[in-house]
Coordinates of C-alpha atoms in Angstrom, one line a residue:
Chain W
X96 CA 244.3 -68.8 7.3
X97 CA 241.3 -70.1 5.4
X98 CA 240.5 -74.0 5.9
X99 CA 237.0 -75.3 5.1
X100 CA 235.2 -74.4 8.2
X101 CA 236.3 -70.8 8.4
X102 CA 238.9 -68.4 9.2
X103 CA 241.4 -69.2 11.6
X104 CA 244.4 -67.2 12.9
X105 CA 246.8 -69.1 15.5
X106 CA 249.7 -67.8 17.2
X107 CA 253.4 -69.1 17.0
X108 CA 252.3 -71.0 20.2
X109 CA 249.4 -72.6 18.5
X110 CA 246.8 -70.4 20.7
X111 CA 243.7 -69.6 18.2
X112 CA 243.8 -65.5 18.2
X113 CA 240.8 -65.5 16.2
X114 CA 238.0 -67.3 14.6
X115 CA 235.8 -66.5 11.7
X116 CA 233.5 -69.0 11.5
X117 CA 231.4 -70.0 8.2
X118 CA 227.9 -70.7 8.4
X119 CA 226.6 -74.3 8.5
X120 CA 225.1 -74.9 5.5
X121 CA 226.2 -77.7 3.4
X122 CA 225.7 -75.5 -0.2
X123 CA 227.4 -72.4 1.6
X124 CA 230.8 -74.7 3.0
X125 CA 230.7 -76.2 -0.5
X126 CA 231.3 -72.9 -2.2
X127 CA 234.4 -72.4 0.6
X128 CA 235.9 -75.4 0.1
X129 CA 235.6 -75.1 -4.0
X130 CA 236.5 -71.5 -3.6
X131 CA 240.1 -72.4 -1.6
X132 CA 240.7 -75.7 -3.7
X133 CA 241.4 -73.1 -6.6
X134 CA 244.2 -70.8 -4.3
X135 CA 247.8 -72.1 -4.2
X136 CA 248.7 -72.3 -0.8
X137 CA 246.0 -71.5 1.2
X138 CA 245.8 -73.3 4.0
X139 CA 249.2 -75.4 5.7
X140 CA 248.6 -79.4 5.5
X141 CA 248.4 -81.5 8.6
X142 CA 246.6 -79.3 11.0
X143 CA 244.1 -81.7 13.6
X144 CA 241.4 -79.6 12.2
X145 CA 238.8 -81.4 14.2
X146 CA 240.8 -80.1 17.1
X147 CA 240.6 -77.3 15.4
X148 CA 236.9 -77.1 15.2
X149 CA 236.4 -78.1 18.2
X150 CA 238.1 -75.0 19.9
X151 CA 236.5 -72.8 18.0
X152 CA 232.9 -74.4 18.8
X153 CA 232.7 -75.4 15.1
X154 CA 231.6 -78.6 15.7
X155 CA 230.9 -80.4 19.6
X156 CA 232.6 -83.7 18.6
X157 CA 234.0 -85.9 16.0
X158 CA 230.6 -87.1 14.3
X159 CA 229.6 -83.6 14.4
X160 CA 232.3 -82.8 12.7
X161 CA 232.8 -85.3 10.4
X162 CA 228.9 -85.4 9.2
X163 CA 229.3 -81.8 8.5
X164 CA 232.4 -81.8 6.6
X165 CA 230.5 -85.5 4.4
X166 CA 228.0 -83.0 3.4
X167 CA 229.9 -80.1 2.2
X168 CA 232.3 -82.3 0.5
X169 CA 229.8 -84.1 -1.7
X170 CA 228.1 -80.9 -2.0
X171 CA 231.6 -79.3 -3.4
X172 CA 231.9 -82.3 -5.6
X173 CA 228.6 -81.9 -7.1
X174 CA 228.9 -78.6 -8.0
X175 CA 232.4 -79.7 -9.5
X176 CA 230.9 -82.2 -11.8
X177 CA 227.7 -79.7 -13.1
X178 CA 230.9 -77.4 -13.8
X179 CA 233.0 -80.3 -15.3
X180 CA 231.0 -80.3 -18.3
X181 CA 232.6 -78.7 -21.4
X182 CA 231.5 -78.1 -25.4
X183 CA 233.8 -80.8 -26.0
X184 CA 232.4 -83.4 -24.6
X185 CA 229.1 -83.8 -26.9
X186 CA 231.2 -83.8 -29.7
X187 CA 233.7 -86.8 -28.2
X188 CA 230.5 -88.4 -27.0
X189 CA 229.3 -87.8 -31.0
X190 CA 232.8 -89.9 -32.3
X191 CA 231.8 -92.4 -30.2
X192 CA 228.2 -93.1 -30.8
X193 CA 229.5 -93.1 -34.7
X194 CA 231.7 -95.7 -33.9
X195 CA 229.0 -97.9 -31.6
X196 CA 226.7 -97.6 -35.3
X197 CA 229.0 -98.7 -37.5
X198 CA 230.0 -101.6 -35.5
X199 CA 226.3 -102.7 -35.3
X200 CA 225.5 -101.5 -38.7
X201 CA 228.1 -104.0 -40.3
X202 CA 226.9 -106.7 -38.3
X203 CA 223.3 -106.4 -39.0
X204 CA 223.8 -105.6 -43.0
X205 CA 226.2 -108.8 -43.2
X206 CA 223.1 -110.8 -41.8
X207 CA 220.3 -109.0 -43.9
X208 CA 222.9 -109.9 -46.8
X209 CA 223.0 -113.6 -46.1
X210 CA 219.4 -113.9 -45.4
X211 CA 218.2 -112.2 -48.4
X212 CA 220.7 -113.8 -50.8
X213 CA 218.9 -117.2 -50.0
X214 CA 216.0 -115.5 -51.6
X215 CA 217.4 -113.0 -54.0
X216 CA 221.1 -113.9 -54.9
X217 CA 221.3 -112.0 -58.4
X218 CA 220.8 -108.8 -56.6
X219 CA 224.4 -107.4 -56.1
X220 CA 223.9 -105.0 -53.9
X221 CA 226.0 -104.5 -50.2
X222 CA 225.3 -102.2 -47.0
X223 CA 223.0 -99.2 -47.9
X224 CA 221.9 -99.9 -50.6
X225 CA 220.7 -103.8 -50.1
X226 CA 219.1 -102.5 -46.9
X227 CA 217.3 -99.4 -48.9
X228 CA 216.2 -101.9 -51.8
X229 CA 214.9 -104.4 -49.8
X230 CA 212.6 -101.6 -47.7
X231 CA 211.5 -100.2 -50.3
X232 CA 210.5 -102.9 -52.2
X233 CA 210.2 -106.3 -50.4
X234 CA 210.4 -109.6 -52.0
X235 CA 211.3 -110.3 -55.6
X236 CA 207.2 -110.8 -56.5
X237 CA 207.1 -107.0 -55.3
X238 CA 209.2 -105.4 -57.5
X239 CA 207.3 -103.7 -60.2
X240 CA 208.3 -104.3 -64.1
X241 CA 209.3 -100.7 -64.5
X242 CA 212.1 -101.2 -61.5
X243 CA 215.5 -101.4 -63.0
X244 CA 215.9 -104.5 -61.3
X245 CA 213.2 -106.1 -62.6
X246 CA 214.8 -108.2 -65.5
X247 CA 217.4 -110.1 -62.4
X248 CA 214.0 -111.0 -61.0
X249 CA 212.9 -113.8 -63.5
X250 CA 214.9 -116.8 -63.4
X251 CA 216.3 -116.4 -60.0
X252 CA 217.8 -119.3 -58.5
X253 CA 216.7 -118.0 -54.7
X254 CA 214.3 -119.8 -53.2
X255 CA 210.6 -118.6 -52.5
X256 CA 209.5 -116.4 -49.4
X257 CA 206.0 -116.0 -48.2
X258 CA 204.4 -112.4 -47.4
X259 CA 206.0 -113.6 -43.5
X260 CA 208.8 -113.3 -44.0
X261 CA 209.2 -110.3 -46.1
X262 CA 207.5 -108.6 -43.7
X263 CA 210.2 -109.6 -41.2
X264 CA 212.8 -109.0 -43.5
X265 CA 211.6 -105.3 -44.5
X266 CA 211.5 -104.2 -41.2
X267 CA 214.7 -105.3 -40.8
X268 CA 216.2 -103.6 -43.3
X269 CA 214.4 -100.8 -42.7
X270 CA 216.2 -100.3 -39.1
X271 CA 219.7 -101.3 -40.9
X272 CA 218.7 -98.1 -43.4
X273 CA 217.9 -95.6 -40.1
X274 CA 220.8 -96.8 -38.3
X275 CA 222.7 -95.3 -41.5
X276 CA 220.6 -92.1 -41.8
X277 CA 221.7 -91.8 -38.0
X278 CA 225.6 -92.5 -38.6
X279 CA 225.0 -89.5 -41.2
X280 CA 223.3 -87.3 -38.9
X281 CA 225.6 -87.7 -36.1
X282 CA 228.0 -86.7 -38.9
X283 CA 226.0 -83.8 -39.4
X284 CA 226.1 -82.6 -35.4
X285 CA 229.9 -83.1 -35.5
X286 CA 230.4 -80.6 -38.1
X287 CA 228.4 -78.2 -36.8
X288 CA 229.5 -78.2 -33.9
X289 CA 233.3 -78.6 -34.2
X290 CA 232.7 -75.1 -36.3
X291 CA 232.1 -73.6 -32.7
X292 CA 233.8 -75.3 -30.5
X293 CA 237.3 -75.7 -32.0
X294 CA 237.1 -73.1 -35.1
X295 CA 240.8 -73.6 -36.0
X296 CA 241.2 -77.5 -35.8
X297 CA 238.1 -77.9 -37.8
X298 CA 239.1 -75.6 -40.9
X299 CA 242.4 -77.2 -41.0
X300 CA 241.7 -81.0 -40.3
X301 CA 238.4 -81.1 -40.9
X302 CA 235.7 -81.9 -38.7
X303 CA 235.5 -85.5 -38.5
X304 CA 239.4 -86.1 -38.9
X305 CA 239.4 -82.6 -35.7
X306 CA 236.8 -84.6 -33.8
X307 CA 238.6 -87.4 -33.8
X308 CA 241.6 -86.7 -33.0
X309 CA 240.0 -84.9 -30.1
X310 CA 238.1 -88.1 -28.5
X311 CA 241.1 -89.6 -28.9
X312 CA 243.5 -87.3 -27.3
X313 CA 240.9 -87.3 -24.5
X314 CA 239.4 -83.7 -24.5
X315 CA 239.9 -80.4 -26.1
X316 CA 242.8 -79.1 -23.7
X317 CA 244.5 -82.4 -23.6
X318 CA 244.8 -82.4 -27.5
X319 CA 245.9 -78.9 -26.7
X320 CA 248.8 -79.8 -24.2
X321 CA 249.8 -83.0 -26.3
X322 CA 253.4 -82.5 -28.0
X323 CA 253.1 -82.2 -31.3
X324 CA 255.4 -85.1 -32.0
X325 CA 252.6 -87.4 -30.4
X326 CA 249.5 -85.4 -32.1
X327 CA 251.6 -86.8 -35.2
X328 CA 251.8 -90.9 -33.9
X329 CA 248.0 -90.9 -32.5
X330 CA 246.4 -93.5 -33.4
X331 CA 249.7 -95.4 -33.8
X332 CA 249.5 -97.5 -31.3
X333 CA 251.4 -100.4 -31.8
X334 CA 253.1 -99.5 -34.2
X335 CA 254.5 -97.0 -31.7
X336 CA 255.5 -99.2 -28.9
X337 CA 256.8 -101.7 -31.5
X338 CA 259.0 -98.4 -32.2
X339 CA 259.6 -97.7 -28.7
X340 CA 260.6 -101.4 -27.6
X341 CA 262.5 -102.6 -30.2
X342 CA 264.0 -101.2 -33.0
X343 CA 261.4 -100.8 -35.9
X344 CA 261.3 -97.5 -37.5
X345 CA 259.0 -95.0 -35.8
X346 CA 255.4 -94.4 -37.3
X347 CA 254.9 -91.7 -39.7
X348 CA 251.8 -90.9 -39.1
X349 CA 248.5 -92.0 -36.8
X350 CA 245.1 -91.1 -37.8
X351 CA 246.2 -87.9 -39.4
X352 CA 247.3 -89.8 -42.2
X353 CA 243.6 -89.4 -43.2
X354 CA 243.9 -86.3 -43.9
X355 CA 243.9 -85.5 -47.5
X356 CA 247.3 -83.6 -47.6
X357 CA 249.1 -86.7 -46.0
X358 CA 247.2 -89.3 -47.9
X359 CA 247.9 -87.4 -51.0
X360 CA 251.4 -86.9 -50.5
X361 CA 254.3 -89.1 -52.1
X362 CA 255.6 -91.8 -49.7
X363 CA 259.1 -89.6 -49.7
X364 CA 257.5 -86.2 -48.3
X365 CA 254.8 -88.0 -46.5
X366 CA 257.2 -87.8 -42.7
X367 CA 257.8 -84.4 -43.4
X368 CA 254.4 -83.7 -44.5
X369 CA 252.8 -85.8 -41.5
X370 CA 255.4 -83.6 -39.0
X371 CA 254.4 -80.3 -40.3
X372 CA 250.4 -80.9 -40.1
X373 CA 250.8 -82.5 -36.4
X374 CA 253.0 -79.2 -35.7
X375 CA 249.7 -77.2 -37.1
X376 CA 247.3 -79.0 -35.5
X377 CA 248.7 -78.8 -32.2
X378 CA 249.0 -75.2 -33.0
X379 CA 245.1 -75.0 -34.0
X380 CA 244.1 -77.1 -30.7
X381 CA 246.0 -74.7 -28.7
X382 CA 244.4 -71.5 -30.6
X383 CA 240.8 -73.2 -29.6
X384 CA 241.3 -74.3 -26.5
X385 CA 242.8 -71.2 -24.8
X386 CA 241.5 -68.1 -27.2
X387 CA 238.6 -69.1 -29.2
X388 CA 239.7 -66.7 -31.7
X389 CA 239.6 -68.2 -35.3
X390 CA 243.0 -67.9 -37.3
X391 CA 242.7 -68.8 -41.0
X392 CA 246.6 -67.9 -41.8
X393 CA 247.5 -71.0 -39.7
X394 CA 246.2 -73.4 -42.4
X395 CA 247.9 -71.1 -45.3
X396 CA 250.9 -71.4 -43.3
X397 CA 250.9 -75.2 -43.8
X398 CA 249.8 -74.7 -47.5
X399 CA 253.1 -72.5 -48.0
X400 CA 255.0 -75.0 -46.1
X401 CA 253.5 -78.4 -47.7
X402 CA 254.4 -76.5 -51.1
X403 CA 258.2 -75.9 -50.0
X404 CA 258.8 -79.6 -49.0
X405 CA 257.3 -80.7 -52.5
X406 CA 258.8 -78.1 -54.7
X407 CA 262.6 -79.1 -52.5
X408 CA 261.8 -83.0 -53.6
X409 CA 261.1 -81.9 -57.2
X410 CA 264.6 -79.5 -57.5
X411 CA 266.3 -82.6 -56.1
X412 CA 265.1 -85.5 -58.7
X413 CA 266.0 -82.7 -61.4
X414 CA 269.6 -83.2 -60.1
Chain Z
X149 CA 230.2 -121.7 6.9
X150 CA 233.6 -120.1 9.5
X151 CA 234.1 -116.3 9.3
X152 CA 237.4 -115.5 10.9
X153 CA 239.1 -112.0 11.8
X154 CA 242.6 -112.5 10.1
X155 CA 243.2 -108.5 10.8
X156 CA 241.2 -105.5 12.0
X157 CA 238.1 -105.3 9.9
X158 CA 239.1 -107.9 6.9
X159 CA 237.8 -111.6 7.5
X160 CA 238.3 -115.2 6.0
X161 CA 235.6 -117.3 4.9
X162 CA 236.4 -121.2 4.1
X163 CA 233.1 -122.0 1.9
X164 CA 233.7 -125.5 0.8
X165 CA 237.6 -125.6 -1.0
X166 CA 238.2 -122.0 -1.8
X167 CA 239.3 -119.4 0.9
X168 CA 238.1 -116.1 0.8
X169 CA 238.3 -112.6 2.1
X170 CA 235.7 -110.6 3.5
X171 CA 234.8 -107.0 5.2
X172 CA 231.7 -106.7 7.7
X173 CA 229.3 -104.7 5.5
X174 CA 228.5 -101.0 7.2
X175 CA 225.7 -100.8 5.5
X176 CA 223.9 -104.1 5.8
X177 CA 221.2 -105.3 2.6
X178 CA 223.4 -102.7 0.2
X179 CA 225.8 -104.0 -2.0
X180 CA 227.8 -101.9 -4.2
X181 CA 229.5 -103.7 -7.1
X182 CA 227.5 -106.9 -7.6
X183 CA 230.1 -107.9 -5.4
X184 CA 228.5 -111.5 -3.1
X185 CA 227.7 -111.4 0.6
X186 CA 227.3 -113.7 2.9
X187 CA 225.9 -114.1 6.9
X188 CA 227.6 -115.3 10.0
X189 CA 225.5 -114.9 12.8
X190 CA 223.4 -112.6 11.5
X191 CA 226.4 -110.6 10.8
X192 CA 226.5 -109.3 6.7
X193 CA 230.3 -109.7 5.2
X194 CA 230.8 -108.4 1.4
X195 CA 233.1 -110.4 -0.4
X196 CA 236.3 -109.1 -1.6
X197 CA 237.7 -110.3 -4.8
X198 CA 241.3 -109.5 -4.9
X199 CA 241.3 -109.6 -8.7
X200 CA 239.1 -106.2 -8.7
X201 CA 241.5 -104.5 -5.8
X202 CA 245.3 -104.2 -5.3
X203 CA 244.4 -103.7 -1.6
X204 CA 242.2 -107.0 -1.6
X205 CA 245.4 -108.8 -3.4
X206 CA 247.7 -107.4 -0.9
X207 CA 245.4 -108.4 1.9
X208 CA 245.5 -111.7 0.0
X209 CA 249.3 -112.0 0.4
X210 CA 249.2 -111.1 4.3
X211 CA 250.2 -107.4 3.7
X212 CA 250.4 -105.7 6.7
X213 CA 246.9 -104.3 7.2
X214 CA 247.6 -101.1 9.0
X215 CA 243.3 -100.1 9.8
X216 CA 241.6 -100.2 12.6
X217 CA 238.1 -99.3 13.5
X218 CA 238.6 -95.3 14.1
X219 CA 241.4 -95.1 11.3
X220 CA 241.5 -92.1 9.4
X221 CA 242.6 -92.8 5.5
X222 CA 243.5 -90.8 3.0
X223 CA 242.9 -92.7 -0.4
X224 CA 244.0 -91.5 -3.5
X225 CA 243.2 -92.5 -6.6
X226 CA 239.6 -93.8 -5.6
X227 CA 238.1 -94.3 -9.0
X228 CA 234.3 -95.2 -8.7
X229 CA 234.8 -96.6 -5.4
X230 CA 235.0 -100.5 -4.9
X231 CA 237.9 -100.6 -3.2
X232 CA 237.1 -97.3 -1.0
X233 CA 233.7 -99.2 0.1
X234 CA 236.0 -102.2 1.4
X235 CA 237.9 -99.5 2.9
X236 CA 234.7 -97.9 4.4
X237 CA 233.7 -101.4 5.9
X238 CA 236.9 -101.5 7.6
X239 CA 237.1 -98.0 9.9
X240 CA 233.6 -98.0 10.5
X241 CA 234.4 -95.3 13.0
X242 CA 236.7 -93.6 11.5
X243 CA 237.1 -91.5 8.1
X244 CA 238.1 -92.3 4.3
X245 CA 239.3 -88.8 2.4
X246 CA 238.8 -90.5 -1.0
X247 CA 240.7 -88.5 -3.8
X248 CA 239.7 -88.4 -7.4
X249 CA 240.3 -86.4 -10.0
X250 CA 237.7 -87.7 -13.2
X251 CA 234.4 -85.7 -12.8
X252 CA 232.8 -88.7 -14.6
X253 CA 234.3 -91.4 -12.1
X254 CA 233.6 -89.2 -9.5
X255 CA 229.7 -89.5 -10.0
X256 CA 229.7 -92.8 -9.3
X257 CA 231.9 -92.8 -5.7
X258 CA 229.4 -89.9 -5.0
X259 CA 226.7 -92.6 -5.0
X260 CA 228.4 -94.6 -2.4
X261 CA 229.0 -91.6 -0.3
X262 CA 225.0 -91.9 0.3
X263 CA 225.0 -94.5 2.3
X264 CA 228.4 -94.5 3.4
X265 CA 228.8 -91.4 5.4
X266 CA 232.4 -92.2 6.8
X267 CA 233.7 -91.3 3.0
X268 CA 234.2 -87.7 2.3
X269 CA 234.5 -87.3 -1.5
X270 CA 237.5 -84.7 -2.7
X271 CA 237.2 -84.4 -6.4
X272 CA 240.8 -82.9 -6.6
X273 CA 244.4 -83.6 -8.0
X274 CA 246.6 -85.8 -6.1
X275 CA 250.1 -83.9 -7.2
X276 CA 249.1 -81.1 -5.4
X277 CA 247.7 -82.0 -2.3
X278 CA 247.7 -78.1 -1.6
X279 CA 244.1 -78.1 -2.9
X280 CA 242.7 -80.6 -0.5
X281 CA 244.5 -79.8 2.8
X282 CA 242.1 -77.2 3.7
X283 CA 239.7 -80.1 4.1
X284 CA 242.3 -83.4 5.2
X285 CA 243.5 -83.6 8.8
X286 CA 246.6 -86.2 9.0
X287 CA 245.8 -90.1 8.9
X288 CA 246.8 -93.0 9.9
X289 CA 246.9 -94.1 6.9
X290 CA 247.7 -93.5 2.6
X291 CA 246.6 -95.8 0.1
X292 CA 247.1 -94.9 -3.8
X293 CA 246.1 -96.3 -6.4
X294 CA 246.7 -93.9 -9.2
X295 CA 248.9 -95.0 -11.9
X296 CA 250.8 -92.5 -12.8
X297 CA 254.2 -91.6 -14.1
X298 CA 255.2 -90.3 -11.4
X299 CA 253.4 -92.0 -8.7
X300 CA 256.1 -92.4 -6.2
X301 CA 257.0 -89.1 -5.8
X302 CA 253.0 -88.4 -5.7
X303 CA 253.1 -90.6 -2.5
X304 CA 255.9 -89.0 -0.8
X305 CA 254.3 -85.8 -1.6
X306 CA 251.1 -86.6 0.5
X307 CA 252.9 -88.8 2.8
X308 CA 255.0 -85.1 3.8
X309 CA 252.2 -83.8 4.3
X310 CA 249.5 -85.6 5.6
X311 CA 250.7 -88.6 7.2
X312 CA 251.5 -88.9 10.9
X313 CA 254.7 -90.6 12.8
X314 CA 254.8 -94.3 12.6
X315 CA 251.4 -94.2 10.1
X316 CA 251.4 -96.6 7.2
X317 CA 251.6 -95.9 3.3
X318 CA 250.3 -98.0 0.8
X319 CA 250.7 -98.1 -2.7
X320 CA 250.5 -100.0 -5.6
X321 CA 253.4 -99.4 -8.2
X322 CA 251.8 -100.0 -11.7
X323 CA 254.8 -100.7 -14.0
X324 CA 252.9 -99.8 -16.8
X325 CA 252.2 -96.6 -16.3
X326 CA 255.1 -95.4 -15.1
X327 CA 257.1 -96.4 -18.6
X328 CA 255.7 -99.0 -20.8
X329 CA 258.6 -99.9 -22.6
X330 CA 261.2 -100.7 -19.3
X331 CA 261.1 -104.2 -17.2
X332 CA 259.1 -103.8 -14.4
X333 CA 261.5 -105.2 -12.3
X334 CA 263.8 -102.2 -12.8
X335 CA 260.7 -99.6 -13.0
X336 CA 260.2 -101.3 -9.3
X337 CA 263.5 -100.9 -7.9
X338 CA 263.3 -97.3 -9.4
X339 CA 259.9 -96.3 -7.5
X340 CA 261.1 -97.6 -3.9
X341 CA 264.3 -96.0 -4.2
X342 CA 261.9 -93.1 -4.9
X343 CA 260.1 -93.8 -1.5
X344 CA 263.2 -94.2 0.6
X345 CA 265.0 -91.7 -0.1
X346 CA 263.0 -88.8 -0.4
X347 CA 263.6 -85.5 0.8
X348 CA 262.2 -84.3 4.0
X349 CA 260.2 -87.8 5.2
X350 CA 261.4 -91.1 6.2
X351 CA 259.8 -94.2 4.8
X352 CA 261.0 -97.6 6.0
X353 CA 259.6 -100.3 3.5
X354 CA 258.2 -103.0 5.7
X355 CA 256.8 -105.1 2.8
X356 CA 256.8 -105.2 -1.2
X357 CA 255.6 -108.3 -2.9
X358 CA 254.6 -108.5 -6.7
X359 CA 250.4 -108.7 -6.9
X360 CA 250.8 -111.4 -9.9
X361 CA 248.4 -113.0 -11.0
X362 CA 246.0 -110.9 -9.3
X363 CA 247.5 -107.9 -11.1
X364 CA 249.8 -108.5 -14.0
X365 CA 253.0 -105.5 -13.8
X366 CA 251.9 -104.5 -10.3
X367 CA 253.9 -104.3 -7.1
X368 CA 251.9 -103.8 -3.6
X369 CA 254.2 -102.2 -1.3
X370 CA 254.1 -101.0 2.8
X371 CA 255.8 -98.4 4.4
X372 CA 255.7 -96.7 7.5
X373 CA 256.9 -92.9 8.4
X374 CA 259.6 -93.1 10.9
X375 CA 261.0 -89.8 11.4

């Protein structure tokens, strides 16, 4: 019987027959213990392995013993962690930093908005734009007469700024315009690599709408093992447990309702529609999570199926 | 300033108005939350807040506190470790198996396992304490913390298997986990009926007390193997 400190055989009179001990390294016990953690039923529970130990000259005494076995487990757990790490994670990781920039980006446009309107209120412009105007060309003075804003510059009612503070307020804007170039980047990485990590799920959701649904299912395999019935309500929340606790209708759709065959859909086929997506989705999880092999019939399966449900409501209204 | 042993290892300290509990810090000068210390002759107590730890509330509301110095524990659920430190402070002598399953959480207890060399870290899964008992002898004591569905039956499992006769299991029920849309009070009843009359093992319940409004939805309960 393997336990962590080596081989052991005992006798139905618990005499130890033999002993096969492991070395004493801490990387070497690690591997053992990480090696029998993945067996079923390897070793009996509630064995005094100490006393075990002990007998077979493992370890002199207790804090022998149980400064050994510290070191091999944090060892084991170590290695665990490096080997924790899967493609997924970047990309979940990715969804999140996206939404950590457009919470701050909103924030810091409303305020360049507010503060620039005091000096340049004609200028309708919001979010990218205001930010790219204003770093690119500064105060009203600064706008050259060929700019196509040019004409909203005479008569405005803002009031004056000195070269101060349009200093200030171009650099400003010009972080609020990178913090956008980086939303659109991390974009970028997600759709790259949602192609190679989860093939399936990103030809038939898409690879923002796959991400998603990904960071917030947890992980790749945990999308994979969801139900499809609660692939379909993610995102859902309360409008879930509102369902669940009283008696309000149950959600249609969570965040898959972004997707453009739900949000296109009439509100009559839009359950149906909803169901059969989550039930391909799950499907295109599962595909990437435990194959890896890329299966472009799944989303014309849902094309022929999305087609049936909508050609079925049109037969009926002819009625 | 008083520092007063109210049960092997956990202390009460009566700073001006407010009363509260203490462990003698193993590892004096190192803190490991932000969590406050104090001195008593020269001795270093961390402070517990029972607001951060079911086991600090239950200590809170005079749970039995079945540790001694040389206890060995088998903690599951140990997240990134406060409560396991406590723990720690409490069987200086003796051994903390803390179970965890999050890789990410995981890094963090590994930290404390650093200084603190009477935890041994199992990054495993608590249903199926098959993968750990290569490494676990039986303890004294269980504590879990887990919330899970099914956490009762996770207790009994490792109770079967890796506590002794007349050793001590402690949980904490969260109703919230278990089923978010029953009354706790029935998800309670539901859990200890769980616990007592399991298959195989004999729990008594010597003490179950709702950890409001330390812990909103969670029940702290004791009991001890008597077969």
């Amino acid at each position: 019987m393997d336990n962590w400190f080596g081989e052991v055989e005992i006798s139905d009179d618990g005499d130890i027959e033999k002993c096969n001990l492991s070395g004493r390294d801490p990387k070497e016990l690690a591997e053992r213990i990480r090696q029998i953690q993945k067996k079923a039923n390897a070793f009996p529970a509630g064995v005094e392995l100490r006393e075990l130990a002990r007998k077979c000259d493992f370890a002199a005494d207790d804090s022998e013993y149980l400064s050994i076995l510290q070191q091999a487990c944090v060892e084991a757990a170590r290695e665990s962690i490096k080997e924790s790490y899967t493609p997924d994670l970047p990309i979940i990781h990715a969804v999140g930093a996206i939404d950590d920039v457009d919470e701050a980006v909103n924030l810091l446009a409303e305020r360049l908005s507010v503060w620039y309107g005091d000096h340049f209120p004609e200028l309708d412009l919001k979010t990218f734009d205001l930010a790219s105007f204003v770093e690119t060309r500064g105060l009203r003075d600064d706008v050259s007469p060929d700019d196509a804003f040019y004409e909203l510059t005479k008569n405005s009612m803002g009031c004056p700024m000195n070269e101060k503070d349009g200093l200030i307020l171009k650099g400003f804007a010009g972080d609020i315009s990178s913090l956008y170039e980086r939303r659109s980047a991390l974009e970028q990485y997600i759709r790259d690599n949602m192609e190679e990590v989860a093939p399936n799920l990103c030809y038939l959701a898409g690879p923002l709408l796959g991400a998603r649904l990904m960071s917030m299912a947890g992980s790749l395999k945990k999308l994979a093992s969801m139900p499809s019935s609660t692939v379909q309500v993610i995102g859902a929340n309360n409008a879930l447990f509102k369902h669940l606790r009283s008696k309000a209708p149950s959600p249609k759709h969570g965040i898959i309702f972004n997707h453009p065959l739900v949000k296109s859909s009439s509100p009559r086929n839009r359950g149906k529609i909803s169901r059969a997506l989550a039930a391909k989705i799950s499907l295109a999880a599962r595909t990437d999570a435990f194959s890896g092999e890329f299966h472009p019939s799944i989303k014309d399966e849902l094309d022929k199926k999305v087609a049936s449900i909508e050609s079925r409501q049109k037969k009926e209204a002819h009625k | 300033m008083r520092v007063q042993e109210i049960s092997s290892g956990i202390y009460e300290t009566q700073g001006g108005r407010k009363k509260q509990i203490a462990t003698r810090n193993l590892v004096p000068g190192n803190t490991v939350y932000g969590e406050r210390t104090l001195e008593d002759d020269s001795v270093e107590y961390r402070i517990w807040n029972p607001r951060r730890s079911k086991l600090g509330a239950m200590a809170v509301r005079k749970f039995q506190m079945p540790f001694s110095k040389d206890s060995r524990v088998l903690y599951l659920g140990a997240a990134s470790g406060t409560t396991v430190s406590h723990v720690s402070d409490m069987v200086p002598e003796g051994v903390v198996y803390a179970v965890e399953f999050a890789p990410s959480t995981m890094r963090q207890l590994l930290r404390l396992c650093d200084a603190r060399k009477n935890i041994v870290p199992l990054l495993a899964d608590a249903t199926r304490p098959v993968s750990y008992a290569h490494v676990v002898e039986p303890v004294d004591v269980i504590f879990q913390d887990v919330a899970q569905a099914n956490q009762a039956e996770i207790a009994v499992e490792n109770a079967k298997q890796f506590l002794k006769k007349d050793g001590y299991l402690l949980l904490s029920i969260k109703a919230r986990s278990v089923d978010s849309t029953v009354a706790p009070e029935k998800i309670f009843k539901e859990q200890l009926k769980i616990l007592s009359a399991a298959q195989g093992i004999k729990l008594k319940i010597v003490k179950k007390q709702n950890l409001s409004p330390f812990h909103i939805d969670h029940m702290g309960v004791v009991a001890q193997r008597i077969d």
